[in-house]
Short mmCIF file of C-alpha atoms and ligand atoms in Angstrom, two decimals:
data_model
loop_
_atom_site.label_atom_id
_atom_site.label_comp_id
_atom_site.label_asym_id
_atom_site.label_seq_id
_atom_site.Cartn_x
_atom_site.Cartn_y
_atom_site.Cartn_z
CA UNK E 1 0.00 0.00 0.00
CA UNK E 2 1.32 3.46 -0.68
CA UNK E 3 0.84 6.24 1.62
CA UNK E 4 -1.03 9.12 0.47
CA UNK E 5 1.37 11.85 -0.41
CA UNK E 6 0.70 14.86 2.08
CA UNK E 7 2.01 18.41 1.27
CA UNK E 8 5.07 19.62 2.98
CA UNK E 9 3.39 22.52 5.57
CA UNK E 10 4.38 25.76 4.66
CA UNK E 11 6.48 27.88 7.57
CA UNK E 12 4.11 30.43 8.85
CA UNK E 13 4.52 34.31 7.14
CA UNK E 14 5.66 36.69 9.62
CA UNK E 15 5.04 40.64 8.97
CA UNK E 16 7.15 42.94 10.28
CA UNK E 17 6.46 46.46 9.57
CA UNK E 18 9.10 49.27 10.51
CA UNK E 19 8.35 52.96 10.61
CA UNK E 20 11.28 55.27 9.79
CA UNK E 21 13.51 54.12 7.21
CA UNK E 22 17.11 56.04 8.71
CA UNK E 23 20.20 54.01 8.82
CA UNK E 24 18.34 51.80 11.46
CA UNK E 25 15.73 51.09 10.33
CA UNK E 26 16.97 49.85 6.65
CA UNK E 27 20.20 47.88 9.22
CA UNK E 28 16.99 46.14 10.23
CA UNK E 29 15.54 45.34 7.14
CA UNK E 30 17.86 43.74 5.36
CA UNK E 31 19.38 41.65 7.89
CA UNK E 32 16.01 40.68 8.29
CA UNK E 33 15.81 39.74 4.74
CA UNK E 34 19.00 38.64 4.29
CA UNK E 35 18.61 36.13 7.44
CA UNK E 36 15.17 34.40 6.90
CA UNK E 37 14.14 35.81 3.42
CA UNK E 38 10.37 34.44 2.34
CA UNK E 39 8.78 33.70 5.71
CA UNK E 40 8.87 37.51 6.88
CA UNK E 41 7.67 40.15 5.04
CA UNK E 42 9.41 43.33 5.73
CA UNK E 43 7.95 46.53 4.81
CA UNK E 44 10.02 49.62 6.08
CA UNK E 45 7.78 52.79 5.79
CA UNK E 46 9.09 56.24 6.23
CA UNK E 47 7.79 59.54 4.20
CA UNK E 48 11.61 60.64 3.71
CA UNK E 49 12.02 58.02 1.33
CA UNK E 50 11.01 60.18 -1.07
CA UNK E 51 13.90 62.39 -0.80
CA UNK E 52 17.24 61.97 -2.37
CA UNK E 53 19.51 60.77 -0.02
CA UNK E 54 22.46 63.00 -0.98
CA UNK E 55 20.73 65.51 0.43
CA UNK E 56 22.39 63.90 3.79
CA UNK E 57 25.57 66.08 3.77
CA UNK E 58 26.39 64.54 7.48
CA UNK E 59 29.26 62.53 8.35
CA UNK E 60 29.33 59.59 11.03
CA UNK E 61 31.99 57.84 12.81
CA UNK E 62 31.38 54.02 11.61
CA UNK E 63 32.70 51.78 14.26
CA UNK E 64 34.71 49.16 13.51
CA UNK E 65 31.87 46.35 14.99
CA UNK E 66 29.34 48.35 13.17
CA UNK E 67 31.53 48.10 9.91
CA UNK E 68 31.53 44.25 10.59
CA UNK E 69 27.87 44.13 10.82
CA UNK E 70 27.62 45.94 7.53
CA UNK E 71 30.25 43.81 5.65
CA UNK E 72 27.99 40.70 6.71
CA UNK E 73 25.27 42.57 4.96
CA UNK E 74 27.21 43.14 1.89
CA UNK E 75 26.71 46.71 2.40
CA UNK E 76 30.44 47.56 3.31
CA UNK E 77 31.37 46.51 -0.31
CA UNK E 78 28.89 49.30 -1.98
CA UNK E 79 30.68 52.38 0.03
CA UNK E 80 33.96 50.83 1.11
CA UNK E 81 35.41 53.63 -1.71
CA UNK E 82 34.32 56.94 -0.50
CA UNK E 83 35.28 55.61 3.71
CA UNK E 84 38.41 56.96 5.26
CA UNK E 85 39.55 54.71 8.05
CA UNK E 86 40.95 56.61 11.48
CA UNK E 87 44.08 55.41 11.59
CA UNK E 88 45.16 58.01 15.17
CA UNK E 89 43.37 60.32 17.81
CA UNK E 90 44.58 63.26 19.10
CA UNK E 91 42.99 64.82 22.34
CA UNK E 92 43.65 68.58 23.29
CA UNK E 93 42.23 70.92 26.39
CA UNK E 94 42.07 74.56 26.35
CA UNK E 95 40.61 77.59 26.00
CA UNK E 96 40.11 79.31 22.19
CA UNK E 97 42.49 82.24 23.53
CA UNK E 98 45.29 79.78 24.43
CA UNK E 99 48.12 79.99 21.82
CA UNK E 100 48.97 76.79 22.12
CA UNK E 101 47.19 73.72 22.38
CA UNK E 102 49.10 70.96 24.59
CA UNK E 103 47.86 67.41 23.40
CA UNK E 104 46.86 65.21 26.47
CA UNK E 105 45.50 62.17 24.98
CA UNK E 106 46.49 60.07 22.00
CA UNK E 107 45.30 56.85 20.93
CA UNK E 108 46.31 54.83 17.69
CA UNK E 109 42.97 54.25 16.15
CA UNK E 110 44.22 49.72 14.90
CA UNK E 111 42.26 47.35 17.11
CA UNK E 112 43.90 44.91 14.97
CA UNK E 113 46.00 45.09 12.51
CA UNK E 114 44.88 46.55 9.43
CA UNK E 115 41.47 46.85 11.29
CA UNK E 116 40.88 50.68 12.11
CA UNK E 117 38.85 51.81 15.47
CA UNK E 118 36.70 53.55 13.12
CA UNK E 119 35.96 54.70 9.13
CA UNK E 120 34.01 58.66 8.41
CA UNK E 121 31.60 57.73 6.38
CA UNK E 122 29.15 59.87 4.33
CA UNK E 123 25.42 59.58 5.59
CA UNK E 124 23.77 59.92 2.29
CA UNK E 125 25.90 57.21 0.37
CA UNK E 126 25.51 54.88 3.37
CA UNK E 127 21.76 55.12 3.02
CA UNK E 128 20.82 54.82 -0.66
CA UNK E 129 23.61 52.29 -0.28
CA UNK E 130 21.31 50.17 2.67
CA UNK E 131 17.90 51.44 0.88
CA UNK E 132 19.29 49.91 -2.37
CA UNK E 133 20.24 46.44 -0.53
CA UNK E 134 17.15 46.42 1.14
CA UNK E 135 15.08 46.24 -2.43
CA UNK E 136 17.38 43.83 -3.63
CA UNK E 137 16.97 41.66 -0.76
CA UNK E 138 12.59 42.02 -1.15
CA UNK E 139 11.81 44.44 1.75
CA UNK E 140 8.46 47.05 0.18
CA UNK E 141 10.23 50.01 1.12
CA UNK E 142 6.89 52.80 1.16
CA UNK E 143 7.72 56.41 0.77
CA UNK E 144 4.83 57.03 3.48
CA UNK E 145 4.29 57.71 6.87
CA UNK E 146 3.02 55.73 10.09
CA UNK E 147 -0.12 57.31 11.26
CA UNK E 148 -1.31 55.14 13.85
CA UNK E 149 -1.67 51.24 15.20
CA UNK E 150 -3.99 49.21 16.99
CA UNK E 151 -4.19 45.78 18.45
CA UNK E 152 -6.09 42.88 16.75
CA UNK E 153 -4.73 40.46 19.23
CA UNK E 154 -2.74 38.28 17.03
CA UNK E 155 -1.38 40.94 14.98
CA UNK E 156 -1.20 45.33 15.03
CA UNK E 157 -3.46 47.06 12.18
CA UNK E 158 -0.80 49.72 11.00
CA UNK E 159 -2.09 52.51 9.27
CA UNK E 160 0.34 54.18 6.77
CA UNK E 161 -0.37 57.35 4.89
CA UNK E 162 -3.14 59.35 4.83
CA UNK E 163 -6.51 60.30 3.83
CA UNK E 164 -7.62 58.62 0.58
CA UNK E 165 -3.87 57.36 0.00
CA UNK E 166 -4.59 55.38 3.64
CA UNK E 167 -3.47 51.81 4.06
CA UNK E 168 -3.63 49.27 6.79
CA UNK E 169 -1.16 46.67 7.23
CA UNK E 170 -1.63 43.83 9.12
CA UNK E 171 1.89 43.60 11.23
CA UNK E 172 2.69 40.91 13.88
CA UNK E 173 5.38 43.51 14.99
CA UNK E 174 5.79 47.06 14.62
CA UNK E 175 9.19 48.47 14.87
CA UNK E 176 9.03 52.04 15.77
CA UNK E 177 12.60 53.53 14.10
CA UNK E 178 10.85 56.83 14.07
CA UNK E 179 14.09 59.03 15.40
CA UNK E 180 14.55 60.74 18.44
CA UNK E 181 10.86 63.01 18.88
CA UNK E 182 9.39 58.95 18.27
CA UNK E 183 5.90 59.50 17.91
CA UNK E 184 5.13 55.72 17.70
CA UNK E 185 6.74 55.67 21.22
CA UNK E 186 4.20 57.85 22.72
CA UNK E 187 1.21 56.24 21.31
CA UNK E 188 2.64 52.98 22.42
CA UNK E 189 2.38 54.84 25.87
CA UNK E 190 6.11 54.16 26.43
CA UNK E 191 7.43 56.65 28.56
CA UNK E 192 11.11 59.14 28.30
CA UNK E 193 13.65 60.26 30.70
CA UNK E 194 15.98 62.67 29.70
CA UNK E 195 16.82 67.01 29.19
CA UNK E 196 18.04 68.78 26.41
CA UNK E 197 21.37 70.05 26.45
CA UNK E 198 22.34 74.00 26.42
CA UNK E 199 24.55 73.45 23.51
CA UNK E 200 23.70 72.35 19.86
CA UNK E 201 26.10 70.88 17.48
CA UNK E 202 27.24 72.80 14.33
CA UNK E 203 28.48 70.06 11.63
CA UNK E 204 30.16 71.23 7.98
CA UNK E 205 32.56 69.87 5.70
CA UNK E 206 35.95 71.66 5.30
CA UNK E 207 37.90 71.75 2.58
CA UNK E 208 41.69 72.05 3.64
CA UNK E 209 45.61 72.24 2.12
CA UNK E 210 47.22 69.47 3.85
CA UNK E 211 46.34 65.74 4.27
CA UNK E 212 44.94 64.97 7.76
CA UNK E 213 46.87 62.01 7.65
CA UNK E 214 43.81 60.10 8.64
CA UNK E 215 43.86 61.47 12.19
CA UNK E 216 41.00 62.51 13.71
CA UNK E 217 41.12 65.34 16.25
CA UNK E 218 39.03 66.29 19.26
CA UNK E 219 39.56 69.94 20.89
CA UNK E 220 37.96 69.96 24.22
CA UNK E 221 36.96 74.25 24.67
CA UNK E 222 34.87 75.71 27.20
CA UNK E 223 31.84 75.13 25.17
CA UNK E 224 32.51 71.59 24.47
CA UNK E 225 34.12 69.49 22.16
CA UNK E 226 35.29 70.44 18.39
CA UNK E 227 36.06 67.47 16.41
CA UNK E 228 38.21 67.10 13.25
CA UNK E 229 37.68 63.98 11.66
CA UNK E 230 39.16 62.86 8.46
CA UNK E 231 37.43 62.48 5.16
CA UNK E 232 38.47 61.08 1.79
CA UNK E 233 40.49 63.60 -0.20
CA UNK E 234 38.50 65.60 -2.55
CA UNK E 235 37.00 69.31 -2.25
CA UNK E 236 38.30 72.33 -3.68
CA UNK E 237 41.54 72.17 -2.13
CA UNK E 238 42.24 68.33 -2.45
CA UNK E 239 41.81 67.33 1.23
CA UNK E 240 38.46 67.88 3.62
CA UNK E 241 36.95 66.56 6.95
CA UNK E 242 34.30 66.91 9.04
CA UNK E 243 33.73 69.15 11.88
CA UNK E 244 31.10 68.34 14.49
CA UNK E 245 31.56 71.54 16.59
CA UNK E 246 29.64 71.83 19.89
CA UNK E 247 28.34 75.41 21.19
CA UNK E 248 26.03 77.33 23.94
CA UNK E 249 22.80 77.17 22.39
CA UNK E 250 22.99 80.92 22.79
CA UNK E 251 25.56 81.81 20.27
CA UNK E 252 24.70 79.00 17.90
CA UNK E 253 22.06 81.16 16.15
CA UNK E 254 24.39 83.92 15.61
CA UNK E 255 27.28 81.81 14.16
CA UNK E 256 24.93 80.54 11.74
CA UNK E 257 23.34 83.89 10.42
CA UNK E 258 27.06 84.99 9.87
CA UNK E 259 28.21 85.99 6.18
CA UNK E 260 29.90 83.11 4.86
CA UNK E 261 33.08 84.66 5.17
CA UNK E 262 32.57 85.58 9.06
CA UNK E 263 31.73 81.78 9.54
CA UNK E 264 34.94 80.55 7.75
CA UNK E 265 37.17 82.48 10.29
CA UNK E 266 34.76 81.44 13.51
CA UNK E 267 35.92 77.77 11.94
CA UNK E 268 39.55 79.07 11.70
CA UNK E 269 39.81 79.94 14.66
CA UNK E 270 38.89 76.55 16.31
CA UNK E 271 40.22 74.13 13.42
CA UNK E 272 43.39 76.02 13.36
CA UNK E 273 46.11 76.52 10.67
CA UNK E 274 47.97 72.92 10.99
CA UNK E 275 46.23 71.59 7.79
CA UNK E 276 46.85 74.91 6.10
CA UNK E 277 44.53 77.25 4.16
CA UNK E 278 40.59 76.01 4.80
CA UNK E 279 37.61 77.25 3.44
CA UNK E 280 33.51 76.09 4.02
CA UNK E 281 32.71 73.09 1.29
CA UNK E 282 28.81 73.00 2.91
CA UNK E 283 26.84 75.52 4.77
CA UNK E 284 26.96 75.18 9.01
CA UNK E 285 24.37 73.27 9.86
CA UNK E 286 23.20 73.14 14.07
CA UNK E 287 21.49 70.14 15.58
CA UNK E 288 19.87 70.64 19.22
CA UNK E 289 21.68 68.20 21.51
CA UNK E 290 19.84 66.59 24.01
CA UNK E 291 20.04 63.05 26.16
CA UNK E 292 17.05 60.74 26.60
CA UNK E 293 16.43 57.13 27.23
CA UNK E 294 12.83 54.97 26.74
CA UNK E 295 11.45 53.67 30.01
CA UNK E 296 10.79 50.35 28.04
CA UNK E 297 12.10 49.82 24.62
CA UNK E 298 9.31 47.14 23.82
CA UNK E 299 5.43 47.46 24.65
CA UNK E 300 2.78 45.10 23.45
CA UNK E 301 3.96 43.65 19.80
CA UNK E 302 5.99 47.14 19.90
CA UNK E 303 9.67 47.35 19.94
CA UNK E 304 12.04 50.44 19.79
CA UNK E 305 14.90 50.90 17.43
CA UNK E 306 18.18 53.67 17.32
CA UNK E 307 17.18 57.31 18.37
CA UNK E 308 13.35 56.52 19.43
CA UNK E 309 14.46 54.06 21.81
CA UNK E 310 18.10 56.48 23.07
CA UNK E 311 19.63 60.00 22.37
CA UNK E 312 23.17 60.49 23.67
CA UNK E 313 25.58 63.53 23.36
CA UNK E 314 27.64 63.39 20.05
CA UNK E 315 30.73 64.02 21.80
CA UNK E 316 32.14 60.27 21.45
CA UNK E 317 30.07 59.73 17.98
CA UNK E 318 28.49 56.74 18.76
CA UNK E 319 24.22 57.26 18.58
CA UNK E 320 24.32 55.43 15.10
CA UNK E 321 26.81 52.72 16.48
CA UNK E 322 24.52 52.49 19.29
CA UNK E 323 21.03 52.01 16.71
CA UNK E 324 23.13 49.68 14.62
CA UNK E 325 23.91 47.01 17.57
CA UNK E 326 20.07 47.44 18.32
CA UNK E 327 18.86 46.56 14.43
CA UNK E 328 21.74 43.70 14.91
CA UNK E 329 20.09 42.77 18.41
CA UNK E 330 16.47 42.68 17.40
CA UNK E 331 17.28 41.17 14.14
CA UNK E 332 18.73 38.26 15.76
CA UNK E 333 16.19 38.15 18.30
CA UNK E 334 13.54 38.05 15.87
CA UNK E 335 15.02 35.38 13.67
CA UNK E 336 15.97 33.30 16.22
CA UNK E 337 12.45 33.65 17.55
CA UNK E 338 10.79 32.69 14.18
CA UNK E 339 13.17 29.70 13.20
CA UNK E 340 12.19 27.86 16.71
CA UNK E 341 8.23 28.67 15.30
CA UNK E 342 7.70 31.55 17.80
CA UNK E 343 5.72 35.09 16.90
CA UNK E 344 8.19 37.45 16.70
CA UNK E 345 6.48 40.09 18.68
CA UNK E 346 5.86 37.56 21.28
CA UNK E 347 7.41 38.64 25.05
CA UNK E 348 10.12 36.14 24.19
CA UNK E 349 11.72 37.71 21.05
CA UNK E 350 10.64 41.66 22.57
CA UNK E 351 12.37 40.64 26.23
CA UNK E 352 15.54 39.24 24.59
CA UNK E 353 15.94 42.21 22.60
CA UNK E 354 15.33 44.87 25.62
CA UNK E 355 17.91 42.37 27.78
CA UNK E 356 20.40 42.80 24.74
CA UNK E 357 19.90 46.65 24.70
CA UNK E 358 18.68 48.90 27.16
CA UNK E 359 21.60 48.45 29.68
CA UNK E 360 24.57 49.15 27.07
CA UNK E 361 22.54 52.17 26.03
CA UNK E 362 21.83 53.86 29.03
CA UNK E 363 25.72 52.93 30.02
CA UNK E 364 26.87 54.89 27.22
CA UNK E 365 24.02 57.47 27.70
CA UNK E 366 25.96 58.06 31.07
CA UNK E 367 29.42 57.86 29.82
CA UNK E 368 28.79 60.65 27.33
CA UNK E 369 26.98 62.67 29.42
CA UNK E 370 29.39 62.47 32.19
CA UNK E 371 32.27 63.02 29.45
CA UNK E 372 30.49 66.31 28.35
CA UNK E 373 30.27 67.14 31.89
CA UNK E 374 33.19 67.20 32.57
CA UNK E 375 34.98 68.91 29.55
CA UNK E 376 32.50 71.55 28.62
CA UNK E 377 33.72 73.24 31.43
CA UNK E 378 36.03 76.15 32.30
CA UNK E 379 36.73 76.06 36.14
CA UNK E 380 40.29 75.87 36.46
CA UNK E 381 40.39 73.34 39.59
CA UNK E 382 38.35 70.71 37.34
CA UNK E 383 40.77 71.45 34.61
CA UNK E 384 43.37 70.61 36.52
CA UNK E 385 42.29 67.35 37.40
CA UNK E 386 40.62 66.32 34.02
CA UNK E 387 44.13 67.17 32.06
CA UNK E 388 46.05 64.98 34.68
CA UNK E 389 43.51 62.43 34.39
CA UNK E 390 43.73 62.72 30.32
CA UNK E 391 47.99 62.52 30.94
CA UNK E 392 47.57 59.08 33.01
CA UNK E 393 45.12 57.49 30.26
CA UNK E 394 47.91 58.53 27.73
CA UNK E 395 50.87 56.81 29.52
CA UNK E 396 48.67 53.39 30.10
CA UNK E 397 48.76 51.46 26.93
CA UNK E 398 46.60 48.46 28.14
CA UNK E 399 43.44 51.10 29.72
CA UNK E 400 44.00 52.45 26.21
CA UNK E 401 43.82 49.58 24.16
CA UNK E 402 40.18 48.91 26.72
CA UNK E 403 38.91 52.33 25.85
CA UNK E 404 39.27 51.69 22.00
CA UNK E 405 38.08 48.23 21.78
CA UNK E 406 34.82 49.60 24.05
CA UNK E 407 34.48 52.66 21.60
CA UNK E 408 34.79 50.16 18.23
CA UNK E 409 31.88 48.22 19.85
CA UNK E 410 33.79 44.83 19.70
CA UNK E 411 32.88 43.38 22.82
CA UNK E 412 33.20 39.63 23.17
CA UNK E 413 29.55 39.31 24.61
CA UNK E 414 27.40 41.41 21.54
CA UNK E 415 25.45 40.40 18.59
CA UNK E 416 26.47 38.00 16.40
CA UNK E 417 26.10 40.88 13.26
CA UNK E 418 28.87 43.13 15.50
CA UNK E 419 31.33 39.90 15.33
CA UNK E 420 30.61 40.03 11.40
CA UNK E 421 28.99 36.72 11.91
CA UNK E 422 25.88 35.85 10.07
CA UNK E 423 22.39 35.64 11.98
C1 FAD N 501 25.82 66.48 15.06
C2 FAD N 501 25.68 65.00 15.20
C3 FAD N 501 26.74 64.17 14.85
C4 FAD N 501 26.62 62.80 14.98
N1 FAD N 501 27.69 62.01 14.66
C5 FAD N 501 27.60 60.67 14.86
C6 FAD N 501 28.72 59.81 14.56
O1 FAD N 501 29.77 60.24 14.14
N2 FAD N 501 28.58 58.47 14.78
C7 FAD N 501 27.43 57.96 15.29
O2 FAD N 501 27.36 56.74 15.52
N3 FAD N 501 26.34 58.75 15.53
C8 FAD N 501 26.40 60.07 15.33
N4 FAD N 501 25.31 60.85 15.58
C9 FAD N 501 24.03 60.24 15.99
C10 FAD N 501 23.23 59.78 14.75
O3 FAD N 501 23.06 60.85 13.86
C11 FAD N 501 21.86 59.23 15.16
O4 FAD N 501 21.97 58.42 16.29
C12 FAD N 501 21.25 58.39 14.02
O5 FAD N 501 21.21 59.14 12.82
C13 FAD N 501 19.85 57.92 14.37
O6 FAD N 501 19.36 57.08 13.32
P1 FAD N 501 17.87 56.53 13.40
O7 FAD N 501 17.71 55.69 12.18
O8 FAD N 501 17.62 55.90 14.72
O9 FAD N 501 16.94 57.81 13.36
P2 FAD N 501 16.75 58.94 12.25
O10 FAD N 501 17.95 59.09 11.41
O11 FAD N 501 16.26 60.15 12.99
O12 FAD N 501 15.60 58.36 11.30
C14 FAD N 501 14.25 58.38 11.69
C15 FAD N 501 13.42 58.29 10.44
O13 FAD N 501 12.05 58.11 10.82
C16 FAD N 501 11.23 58.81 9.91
N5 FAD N 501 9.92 59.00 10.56
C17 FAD N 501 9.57 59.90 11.51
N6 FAD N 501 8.28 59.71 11.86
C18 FAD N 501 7.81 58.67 11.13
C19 FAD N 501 6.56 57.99 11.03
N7 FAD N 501 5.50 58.33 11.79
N8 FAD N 501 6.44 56.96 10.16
C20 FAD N 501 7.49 56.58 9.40
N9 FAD N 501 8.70 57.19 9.43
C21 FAD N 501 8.85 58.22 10.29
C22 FAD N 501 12.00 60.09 9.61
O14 FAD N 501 11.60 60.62 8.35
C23 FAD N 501 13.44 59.56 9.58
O15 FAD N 501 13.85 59.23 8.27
C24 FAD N 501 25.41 62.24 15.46
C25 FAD N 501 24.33 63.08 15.81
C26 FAD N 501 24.47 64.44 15.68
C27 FAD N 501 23.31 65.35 16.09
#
């Protein structure tokens, strides 16, 4: 007798929708994608799709787990060109009027050989760069907004758009990667802690004589911290970086309604003459600074992602490093979740992922917040202390070689995307 032949059953389909498609929320996509491919259905929805990501003219500080997690992703490949690896740091305290600046702090930017601490990467070339992987991998990517969500028990109704354009997706998790004012994260009812900052940060690309020599540079000054980091050459004048450059919220305004001229020598002044003549390749552009942490960073088929779930100061350039280990978390949280047969928004996936995250946020929350404590500062006793604290660091190679292994986000116990290993 033969037995009947019975159809193989089909895995379940998983829907994941995520709102805000910034460089977290498209990390999230396609190593969703890329991990577990037909069984979820990603759709990343975000009304700034639209625009052309060039537009982007900022800068980050790519860590060198976060550059593993995109090499697994086969995004590294697409922008590996136009990325200038830090190959040194340089650390200086003092005052603009100072005519010197003594260097405190130096750290050689290799946490293994031919491995750099960190690469500058451009933000608009890194996103069409993810947004383009994400198509090719199958996520809908929807140049539209999330409106609004409520629970059908099994699954979230997720309305995207508006008016007559209005859809509703059914979603069995919603992934709210809508930035730092996360409106997703109030109507999930998740609460905030956190204060704004009296400073904002002024970023612009400089165009300069001399190469860098891949160094990047951090001037601690009474207002806070003006960093130099490296680009690839290019520009007008053959070489340029990036300047995030922290100020009183006071002056910023003014700086910025300067004639172009009047802003070049405000930048001058601070960058200095060591890379020779300078002049403004983009406009100044100010960011309000603040710090801010979720109270939960999953509700009820709900989960947070990057700057809706933590905003930290920029002074150690790590709030994209920090939203990249949390697509990397919840990605493998998820896909472990739905290759055992679990719902992905189930409390097991959502509780794994808020183990995995919240702690290592809020500890660098704290870190940076103390660091800008401390620096944007002008009382001389605290000075004191801070520049002999700076002059120990320098003279203890193995607390150094900690520091920059913590600050390239390699640590032993992360996601399995930060070791560069596959999900
Ligand atoms: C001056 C400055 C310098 C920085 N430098 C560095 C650095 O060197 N290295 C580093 O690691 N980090 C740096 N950061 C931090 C970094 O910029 C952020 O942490 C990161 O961009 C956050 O990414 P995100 O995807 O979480 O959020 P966002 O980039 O804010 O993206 C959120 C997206 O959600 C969309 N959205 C909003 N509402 C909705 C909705 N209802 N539905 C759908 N979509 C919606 C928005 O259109 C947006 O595209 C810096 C920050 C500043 C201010």
């Amino acid at each position: 007798m033969t037995t009947p032949h019975r159809p193989r059953a089909e895995p379940p389909s998983w829907r994941i929708a995520i709102a805000g498609g910034g460089l977290a929320g498209l990390a999230l996509a396609l190593a969703l994608r890329r991990a577990v491919g037909a069984p979820v259905v990603v759709t990343v929805c975000d009304p700034a799709l639209h625009r052309d990501p060039a537009q982007d003219k900022r800068a980050y500080a790519v860590a060198a787990g976060a550059r593993k997690m995109l090499q697994a992703l086969g995004v590294w490949d697409r922008i590996a060109n136009g990325a200038q690896p830090i190959l040194d740091m340089v650390i200086t305290d003092s005052r603009l009027t100072d005519p010197v600046r003594p260097v405190f702090l130096t750290f050689s930017g290799e946490v293994e050989p031919g491995e750099a601490f960190a690469h500058m990467v451009e933000g608009g070339a890194l996103s069409a760069a993810l947004a383009a992987a994400c198509r090719d991998a199958g996520a809908d990517l929807i140049p539209a907004g999330v409106a609004g969500f409520s629970s059908r028990g099994s699954h979230l109704a997720v309305e995207i758009g508006q008016g007559e354009h209005q859809q509703v997706l059914e979603a069995h998790l919603l992934v709210a990667a809508d930035g730092a004012r996360s409106r997703l994260r109030e109507m999930a009812g998740i609460g905030w802690v956190g204060w704004s900052y009296p400073q904002q940060a002024i970023v612009a690309t400089v165009a300069h004589e001399r190469d860098h020599g891949a160094c990047a540079v951090e001037h601690f000054l009474p207002s806070g911290p003006f960093a130099i980091l490296p680009l690839r050459p290019g520009g007008p004048l053959g070489h340029r970086s990036s300047i995030v450059w922290t100020e009183a919220s006071a002056s910023a305004p003014h700086l910025l309604a300067l004639d172009p001229e009047s802003q070049r020598l405000e930048v001058e002044r601070r960058f200095g003459l060591q890379l020779g003549a300078i002049v403004l390749e983009t406009g100044l552009q100010a960011y309000p600074l603040s710090f801010g942490i979720a109270r939960r960073f999953v509700g009820e088929r709900v989960a947070l992602l990057g700057d809706a779930a933590h905003v930290i100061h920029p002074i150690a350039g790590q709030g994209l490093n920090l939203g990249l280990k949390d697509s990397a978390a919840l990605a493998e949280a998820i896909v472990d979740a739905v290759r055992l047969g679990l719902d992905p928004g189930g409390g097991e996936a959502l509780d794994a992922y808020e183990r995995a995250r919240r702690f290592d946020s809020f500890a660098m929350g704290v870190v940076t917040d103390g660091l800008n404590r401390l620096f944007a500062n002008d009382l001389l006793p605290l000075r004191l202390v801070r520049d002999l604290g700076l002059g120990i660091v320098d003279r203890m190679p193995m607390l150094k070689r900690f520091f920059i292994r913590e600050a390239a986000g390699l640590a032993a116990s992360g996601p399995r995307l930060l070791r560069g290993e596959a999900l």
